[in-house]
Short mmCIF file of C-alpha atoms in Angstrom, two decimals:
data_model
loop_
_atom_site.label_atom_id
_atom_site.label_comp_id
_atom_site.label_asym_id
_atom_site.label_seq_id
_atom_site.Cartn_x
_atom_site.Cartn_y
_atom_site.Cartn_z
CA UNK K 1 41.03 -118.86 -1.23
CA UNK K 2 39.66 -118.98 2.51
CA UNK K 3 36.93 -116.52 3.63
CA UNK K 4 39.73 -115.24 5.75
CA UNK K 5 41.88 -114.54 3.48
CA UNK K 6 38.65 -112.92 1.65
CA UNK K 7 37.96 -110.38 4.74
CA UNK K 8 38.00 -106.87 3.91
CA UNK K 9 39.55 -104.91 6.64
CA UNK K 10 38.24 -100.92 7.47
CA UNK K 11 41.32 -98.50 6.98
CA UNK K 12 42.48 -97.18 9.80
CA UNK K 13 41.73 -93.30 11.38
CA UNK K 14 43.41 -90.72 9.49
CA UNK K 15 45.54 -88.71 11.40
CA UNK K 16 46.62 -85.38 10.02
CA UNK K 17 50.50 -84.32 11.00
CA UNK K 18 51.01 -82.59 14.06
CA UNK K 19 51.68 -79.29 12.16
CA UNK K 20 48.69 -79.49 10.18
CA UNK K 21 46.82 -79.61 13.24
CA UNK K 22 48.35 -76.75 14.57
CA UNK K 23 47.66 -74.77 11.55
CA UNK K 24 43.81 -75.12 11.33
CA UNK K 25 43.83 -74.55 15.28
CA UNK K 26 45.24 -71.04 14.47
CA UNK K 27 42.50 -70.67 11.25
CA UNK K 28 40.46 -71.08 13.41
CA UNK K 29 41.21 -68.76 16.19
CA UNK K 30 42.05 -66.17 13.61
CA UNK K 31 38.52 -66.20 12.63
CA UNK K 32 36.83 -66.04 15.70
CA UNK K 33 39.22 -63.28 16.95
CA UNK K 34 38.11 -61.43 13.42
CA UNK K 35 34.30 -62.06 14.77
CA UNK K 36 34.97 -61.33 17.89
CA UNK K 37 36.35 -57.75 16.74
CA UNK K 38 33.95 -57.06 14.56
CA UNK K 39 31.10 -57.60 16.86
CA UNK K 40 33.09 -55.02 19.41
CA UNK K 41 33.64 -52.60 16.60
CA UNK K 42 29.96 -53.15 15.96
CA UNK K 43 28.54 -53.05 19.65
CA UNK K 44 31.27 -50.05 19.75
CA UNK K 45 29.60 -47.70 16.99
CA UNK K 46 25.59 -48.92 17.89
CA UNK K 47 26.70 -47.44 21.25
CA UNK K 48 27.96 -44.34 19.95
CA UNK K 49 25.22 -44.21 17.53
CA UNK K 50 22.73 -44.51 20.67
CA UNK K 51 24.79 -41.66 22.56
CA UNK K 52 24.07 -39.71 19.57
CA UNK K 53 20.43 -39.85 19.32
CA UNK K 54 20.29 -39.20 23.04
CA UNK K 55 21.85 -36.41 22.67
CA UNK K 56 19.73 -35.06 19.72
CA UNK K 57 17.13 -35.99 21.89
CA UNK K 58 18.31 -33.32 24.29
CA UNK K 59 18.79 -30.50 22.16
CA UNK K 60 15.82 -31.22 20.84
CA UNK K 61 14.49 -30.27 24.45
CA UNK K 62 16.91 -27.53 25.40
CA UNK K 63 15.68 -25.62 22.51
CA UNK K 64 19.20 -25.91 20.23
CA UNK K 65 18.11 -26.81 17.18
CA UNK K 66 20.76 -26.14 14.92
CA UNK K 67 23.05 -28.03 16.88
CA UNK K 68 20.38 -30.94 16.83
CA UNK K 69 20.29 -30.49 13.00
CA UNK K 70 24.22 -30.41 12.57
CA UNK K 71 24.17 -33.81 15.21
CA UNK K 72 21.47 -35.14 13.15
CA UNK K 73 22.80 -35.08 9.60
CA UNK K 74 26.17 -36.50 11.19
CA UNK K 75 24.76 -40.26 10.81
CA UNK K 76 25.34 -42.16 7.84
CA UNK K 77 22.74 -43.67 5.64
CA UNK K 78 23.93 -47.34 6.12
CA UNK K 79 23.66 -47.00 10.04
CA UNK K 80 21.16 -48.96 11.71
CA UNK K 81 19.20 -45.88 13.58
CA UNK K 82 19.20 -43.73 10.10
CA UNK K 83 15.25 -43.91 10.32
CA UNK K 84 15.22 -42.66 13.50
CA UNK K 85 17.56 -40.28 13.02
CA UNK K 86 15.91 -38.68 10.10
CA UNK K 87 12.64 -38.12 12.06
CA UNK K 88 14.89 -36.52 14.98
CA UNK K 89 16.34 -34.05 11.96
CA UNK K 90 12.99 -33.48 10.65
CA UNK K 91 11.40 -32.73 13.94
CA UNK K 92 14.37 -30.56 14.58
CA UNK K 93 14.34 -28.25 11.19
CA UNK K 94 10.48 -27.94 11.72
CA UNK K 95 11.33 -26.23 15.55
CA UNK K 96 14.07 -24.57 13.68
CA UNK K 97 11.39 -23.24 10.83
CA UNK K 98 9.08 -22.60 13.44
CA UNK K 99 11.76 -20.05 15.87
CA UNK K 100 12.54 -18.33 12.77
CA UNK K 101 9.48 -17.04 12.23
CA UNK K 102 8.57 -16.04 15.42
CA UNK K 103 11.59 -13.45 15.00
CA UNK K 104 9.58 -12.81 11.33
CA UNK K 105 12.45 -14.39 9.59
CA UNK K 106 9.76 -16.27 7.55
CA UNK K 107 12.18 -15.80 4.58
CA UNK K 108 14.43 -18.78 6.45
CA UNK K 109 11.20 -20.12 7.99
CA UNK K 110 10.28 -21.24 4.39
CA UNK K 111 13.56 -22.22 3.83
CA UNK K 112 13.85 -24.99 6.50
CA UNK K 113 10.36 -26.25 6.35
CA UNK K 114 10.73 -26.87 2.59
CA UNK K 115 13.56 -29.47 3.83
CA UNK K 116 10.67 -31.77 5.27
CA UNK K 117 10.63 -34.31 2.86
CA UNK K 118 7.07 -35.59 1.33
CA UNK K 119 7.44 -38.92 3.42
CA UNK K 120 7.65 -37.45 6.55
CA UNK K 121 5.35 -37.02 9.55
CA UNK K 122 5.91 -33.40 9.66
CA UNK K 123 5.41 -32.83 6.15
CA UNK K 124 2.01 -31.83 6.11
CA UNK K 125 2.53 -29.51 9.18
CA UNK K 126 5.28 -27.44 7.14
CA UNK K 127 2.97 -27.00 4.34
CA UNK K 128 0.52 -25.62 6.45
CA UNK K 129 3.34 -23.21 8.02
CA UNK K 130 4.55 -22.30 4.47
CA UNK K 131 1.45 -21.32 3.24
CA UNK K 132 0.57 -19.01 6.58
CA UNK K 133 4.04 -17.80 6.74
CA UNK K 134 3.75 -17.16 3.13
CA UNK K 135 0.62 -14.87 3.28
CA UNK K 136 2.43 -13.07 6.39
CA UNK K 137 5.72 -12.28 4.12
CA UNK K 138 3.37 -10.71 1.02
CA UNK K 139 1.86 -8.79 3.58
CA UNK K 140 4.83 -7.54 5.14
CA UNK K 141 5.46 -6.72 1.41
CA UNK K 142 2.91 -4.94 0.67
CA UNK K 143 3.57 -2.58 4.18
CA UNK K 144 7.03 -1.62 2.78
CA UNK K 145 5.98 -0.74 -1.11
CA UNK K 146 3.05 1.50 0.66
CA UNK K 147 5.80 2.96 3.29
CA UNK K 148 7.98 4.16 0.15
CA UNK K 149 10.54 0.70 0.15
CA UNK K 150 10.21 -0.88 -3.44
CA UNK K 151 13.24 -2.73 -3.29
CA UNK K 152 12.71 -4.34 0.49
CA UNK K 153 9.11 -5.00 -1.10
CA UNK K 154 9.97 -6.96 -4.57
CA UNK K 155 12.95 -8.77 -1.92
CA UNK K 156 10.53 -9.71 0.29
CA UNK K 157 7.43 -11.15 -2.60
CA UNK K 158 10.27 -12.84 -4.64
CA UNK K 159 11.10 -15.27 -1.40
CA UNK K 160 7.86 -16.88 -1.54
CA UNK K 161 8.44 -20.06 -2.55
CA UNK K 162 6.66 -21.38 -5.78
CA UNK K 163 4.35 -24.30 -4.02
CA UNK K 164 3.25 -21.20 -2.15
CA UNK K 165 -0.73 -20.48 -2.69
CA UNK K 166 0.09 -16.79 -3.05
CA UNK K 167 2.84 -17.01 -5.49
CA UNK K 168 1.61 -16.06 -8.68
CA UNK K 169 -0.13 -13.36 -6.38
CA UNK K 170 2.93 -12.24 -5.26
CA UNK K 171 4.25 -11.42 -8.55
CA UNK K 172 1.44 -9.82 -10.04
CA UNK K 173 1.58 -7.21 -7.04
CA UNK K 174 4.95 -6.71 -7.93
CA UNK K 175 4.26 -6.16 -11.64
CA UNK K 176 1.80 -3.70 -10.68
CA UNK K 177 4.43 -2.39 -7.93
CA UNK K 178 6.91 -1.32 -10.91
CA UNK K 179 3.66 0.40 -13.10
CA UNK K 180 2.37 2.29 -10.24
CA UNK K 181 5.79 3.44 -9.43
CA UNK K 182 6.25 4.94 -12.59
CA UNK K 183 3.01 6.34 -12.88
CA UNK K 184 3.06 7.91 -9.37
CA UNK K 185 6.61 9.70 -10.13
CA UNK K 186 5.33 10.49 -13.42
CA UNK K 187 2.60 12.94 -11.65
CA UNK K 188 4.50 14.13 -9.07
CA UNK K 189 7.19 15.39 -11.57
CA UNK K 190 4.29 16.62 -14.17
CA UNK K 191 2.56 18.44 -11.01
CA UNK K 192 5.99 19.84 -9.62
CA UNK K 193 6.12 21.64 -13.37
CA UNK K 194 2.71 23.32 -12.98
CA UNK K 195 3.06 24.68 -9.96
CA UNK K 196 6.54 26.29 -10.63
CA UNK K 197 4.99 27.90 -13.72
CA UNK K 198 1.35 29.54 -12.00
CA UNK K 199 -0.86 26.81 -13.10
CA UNK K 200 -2.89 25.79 -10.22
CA UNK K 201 -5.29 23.59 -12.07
CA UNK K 202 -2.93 21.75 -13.57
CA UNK K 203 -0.75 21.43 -10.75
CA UNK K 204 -4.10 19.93 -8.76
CA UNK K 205 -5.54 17.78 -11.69
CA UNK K 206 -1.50 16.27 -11.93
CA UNK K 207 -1.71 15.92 -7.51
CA UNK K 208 -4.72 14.15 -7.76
CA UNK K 209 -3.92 11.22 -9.77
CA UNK K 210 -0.80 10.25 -7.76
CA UNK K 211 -1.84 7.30 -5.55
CA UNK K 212 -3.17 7.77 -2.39
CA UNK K 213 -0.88 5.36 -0.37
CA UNK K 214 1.45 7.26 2.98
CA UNK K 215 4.31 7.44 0.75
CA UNK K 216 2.76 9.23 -1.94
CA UNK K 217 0.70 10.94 -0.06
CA UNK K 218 3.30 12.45 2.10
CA UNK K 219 5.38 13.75 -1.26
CA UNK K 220 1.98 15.58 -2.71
CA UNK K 221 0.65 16.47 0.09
CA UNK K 222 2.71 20.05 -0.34
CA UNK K 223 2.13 20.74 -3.23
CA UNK K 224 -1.74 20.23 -3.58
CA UNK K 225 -2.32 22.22 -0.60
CA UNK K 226 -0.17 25.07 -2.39
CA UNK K 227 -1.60 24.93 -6.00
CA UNK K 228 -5.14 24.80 -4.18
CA UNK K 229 -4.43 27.67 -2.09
CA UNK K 230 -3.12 29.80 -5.13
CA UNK K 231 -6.32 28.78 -6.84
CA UNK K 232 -8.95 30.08 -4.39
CA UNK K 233 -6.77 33.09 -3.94
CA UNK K 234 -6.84 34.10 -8.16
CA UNK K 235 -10.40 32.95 -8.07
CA UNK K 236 -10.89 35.65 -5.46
CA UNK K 237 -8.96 38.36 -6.79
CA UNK K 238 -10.98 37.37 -10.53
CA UNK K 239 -14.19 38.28 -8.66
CA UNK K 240 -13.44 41.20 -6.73
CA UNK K 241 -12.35 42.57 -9.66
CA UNK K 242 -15.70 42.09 -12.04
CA UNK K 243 -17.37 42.86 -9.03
CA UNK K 244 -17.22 46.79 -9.12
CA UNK K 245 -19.18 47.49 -12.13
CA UNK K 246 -21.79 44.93 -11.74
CA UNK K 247 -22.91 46.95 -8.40
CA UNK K 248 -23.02 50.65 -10.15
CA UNK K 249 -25.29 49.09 -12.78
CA UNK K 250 -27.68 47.44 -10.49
CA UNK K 251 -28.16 49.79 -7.92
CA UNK K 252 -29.08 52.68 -10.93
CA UNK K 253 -32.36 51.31 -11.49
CA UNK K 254 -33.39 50.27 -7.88
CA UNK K 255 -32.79 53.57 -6.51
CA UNK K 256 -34.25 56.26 -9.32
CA UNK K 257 -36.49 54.30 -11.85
CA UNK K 258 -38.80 53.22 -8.46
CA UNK K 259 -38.97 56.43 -6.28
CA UNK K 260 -39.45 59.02 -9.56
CA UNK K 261 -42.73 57.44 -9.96
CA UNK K 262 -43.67 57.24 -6.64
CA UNK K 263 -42.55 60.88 -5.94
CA UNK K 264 -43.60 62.31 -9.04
CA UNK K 265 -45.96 60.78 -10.79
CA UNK K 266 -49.07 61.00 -8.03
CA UNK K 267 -47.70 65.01 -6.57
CA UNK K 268 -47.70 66.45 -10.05
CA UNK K 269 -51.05 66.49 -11.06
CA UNK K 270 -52.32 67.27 -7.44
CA UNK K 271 -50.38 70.96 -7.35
CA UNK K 272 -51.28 71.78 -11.33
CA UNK K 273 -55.13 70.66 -10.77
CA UNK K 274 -55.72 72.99 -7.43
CA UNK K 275 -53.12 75.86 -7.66
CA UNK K 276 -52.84 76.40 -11.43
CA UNK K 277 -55.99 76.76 -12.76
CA UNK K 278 -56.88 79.50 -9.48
CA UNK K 279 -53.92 81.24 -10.28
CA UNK K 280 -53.72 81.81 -14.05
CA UNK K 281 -57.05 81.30 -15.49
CA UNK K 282 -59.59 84.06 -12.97
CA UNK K 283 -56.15 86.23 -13.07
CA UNK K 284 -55.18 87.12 -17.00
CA UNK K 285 -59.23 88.04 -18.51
CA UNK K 286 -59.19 90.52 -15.82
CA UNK K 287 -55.93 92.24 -16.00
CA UNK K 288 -55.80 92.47 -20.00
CA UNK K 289 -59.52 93.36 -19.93
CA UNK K 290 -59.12 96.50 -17.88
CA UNK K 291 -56.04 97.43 -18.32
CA UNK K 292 -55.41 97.75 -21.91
CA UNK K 293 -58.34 100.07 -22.56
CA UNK K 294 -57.31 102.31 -20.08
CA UNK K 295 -54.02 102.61 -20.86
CA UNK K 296 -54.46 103.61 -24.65
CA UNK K 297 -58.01 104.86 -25.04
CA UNK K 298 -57.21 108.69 -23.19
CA UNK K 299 -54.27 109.95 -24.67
CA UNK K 300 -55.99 110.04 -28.07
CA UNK K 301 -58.61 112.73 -27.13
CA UNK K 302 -56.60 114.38 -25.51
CA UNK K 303 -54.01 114.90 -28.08
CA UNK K 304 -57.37 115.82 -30.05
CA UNK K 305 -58.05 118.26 -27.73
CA UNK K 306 -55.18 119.92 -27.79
CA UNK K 307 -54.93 120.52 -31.68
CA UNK K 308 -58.63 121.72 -31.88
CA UNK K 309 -57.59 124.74 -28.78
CA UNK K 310 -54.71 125.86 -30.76
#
């Protein structure tokens, strides 16, 4: 066998049919017209996407917050400006938390600002809000149980949210809210009894232990200035009466037992030392001495005379 015949010979190109051709062609089209779309329908929503934010971005400065919430929360968690759309939300419920309670809504306040979540730049701010606006609402409690609204109070303390600081404060004053209430109506009623019946004391002891808050104050104010009043007046009419015989008694012995010694006492031997003893004791000898003898002693002779005559 000759080397020629030996000779390997390379194949020849391979040429696909002319329909193949034309089939891979439109593969291949098809695929870059699906790219193609997709990168419009992708350039398409980032642009919408950025006209959003923009125009979060100016409600945010207009001072519309809920719209800039509502616009906020629209975007989708897959979407490439999420991130950026969560901090524009969370800047916007914080202004939102933060107009509420400058019209003392802090009830709604502490209900947007507990949105914030942990991870956010605005989280620590909100706390800080809660716990102030939270201090402001139990005080604002506290003003309506003293101004006679129980009910408005106990709404009020049981919106504080439980991270508050002055939770468990808040419902301890409303524990002793409900025992004071009691109590309070308790001696008003008890007091209300006494004074219809005549016992002032009662009526006043009962008054007195009713707190001394506006409310209260305002509901037993009336009748401790009535049961008092009735009490000074029987106390008066008590002494006028057990006055009377208390005078007679003193004035007895101030009036004779001094002046019928003074009168008396040094006048009495004065007269019977000086006049007495010049008037009865030079005066009687005499008289009975002469008197007696010459009365009797001459009719006896005479008589005697007489008889001896005859």
């Amino acid at each position: 066998m000759s080397l020629k015949e030996n000779h390997y010979s390379a194949p020849a190109t391979y040429q696909a049919p002319k329909g193949s051709r034309l089939q891979i062609w439109a593969s291949i089209s098809a695929v870059l017209a699906i790219a193609v779309a997709g990168y419009a329908t992708y350039w398409q929503a980032d642009s919408n996407t950025r006209q959003t934010l923009e125009q979060i971005e100016t409600l945010i400065v207009e001072g519309k917050y809920e719209e800039c919430i509502n616009q906020a929360t629209t975007l989708k968690r897959d979407s490439h400006f999420y991130t950026e759309a969560q901090a524009l939300l969370q800047q916007c419920q914080l202004a939102q938390a933060m107009t509420l309670a400058a019209d003392s809504n802090f009830k709604a306040a502490i209900a947007e600002a507990t949105k914030i979540p942990q991870n956010s730049v605005y989280h620590q701010e909100a706390q800080q809000l809660i716990v102030y606006w939270s201090d402001s609402m139990l005080e604002i409690a506290m003003n309506n149980y003293h101004s006679g609204k129980l009910n408005d109070a106990i709404a009020i303390a049981k919106a504080i949210p439980e991270t508050s600081p002055v939770y468990r404060q808040a419902h301890e004053a409303m524990r002793h809210w409900h025992g004071e209430w009691e109590k309070n109506n308790s001696h008003l009623e008890a007091a209300q009894i006494a004074l219809d019946k005549g016992k002032w004391q009662d009526a006043i002891s009962e008054a007195r232990k009713v707190a001394a808050t506006p409310y209260w104050k305002q509901k037993v104010e009336p009748i401790l200035q009535t049961a008092e009043s009735k009490s000074v007046a029987t106390r008066q009419t008590t002494r006028a009466a057990t006055r009377q015989p208390a005078r007679t008694t003193r004035r007895q012995p101030i009036r004779t037992t001094p002046r019928q010694p003074t009168r008396t006492t040094p006048r009495q031997p004065t007269r019977a030392a000086t006049r007495q003893p010049t008037r009865t004791t030079p005066r009687q000898p005499t008289r009975a001495a002469t008197r007696q003898p010459t009365r009797t002693a001459p009719p006896k002779p005479s008589s005697a005379w007489k008889v001896e005559i005859r």
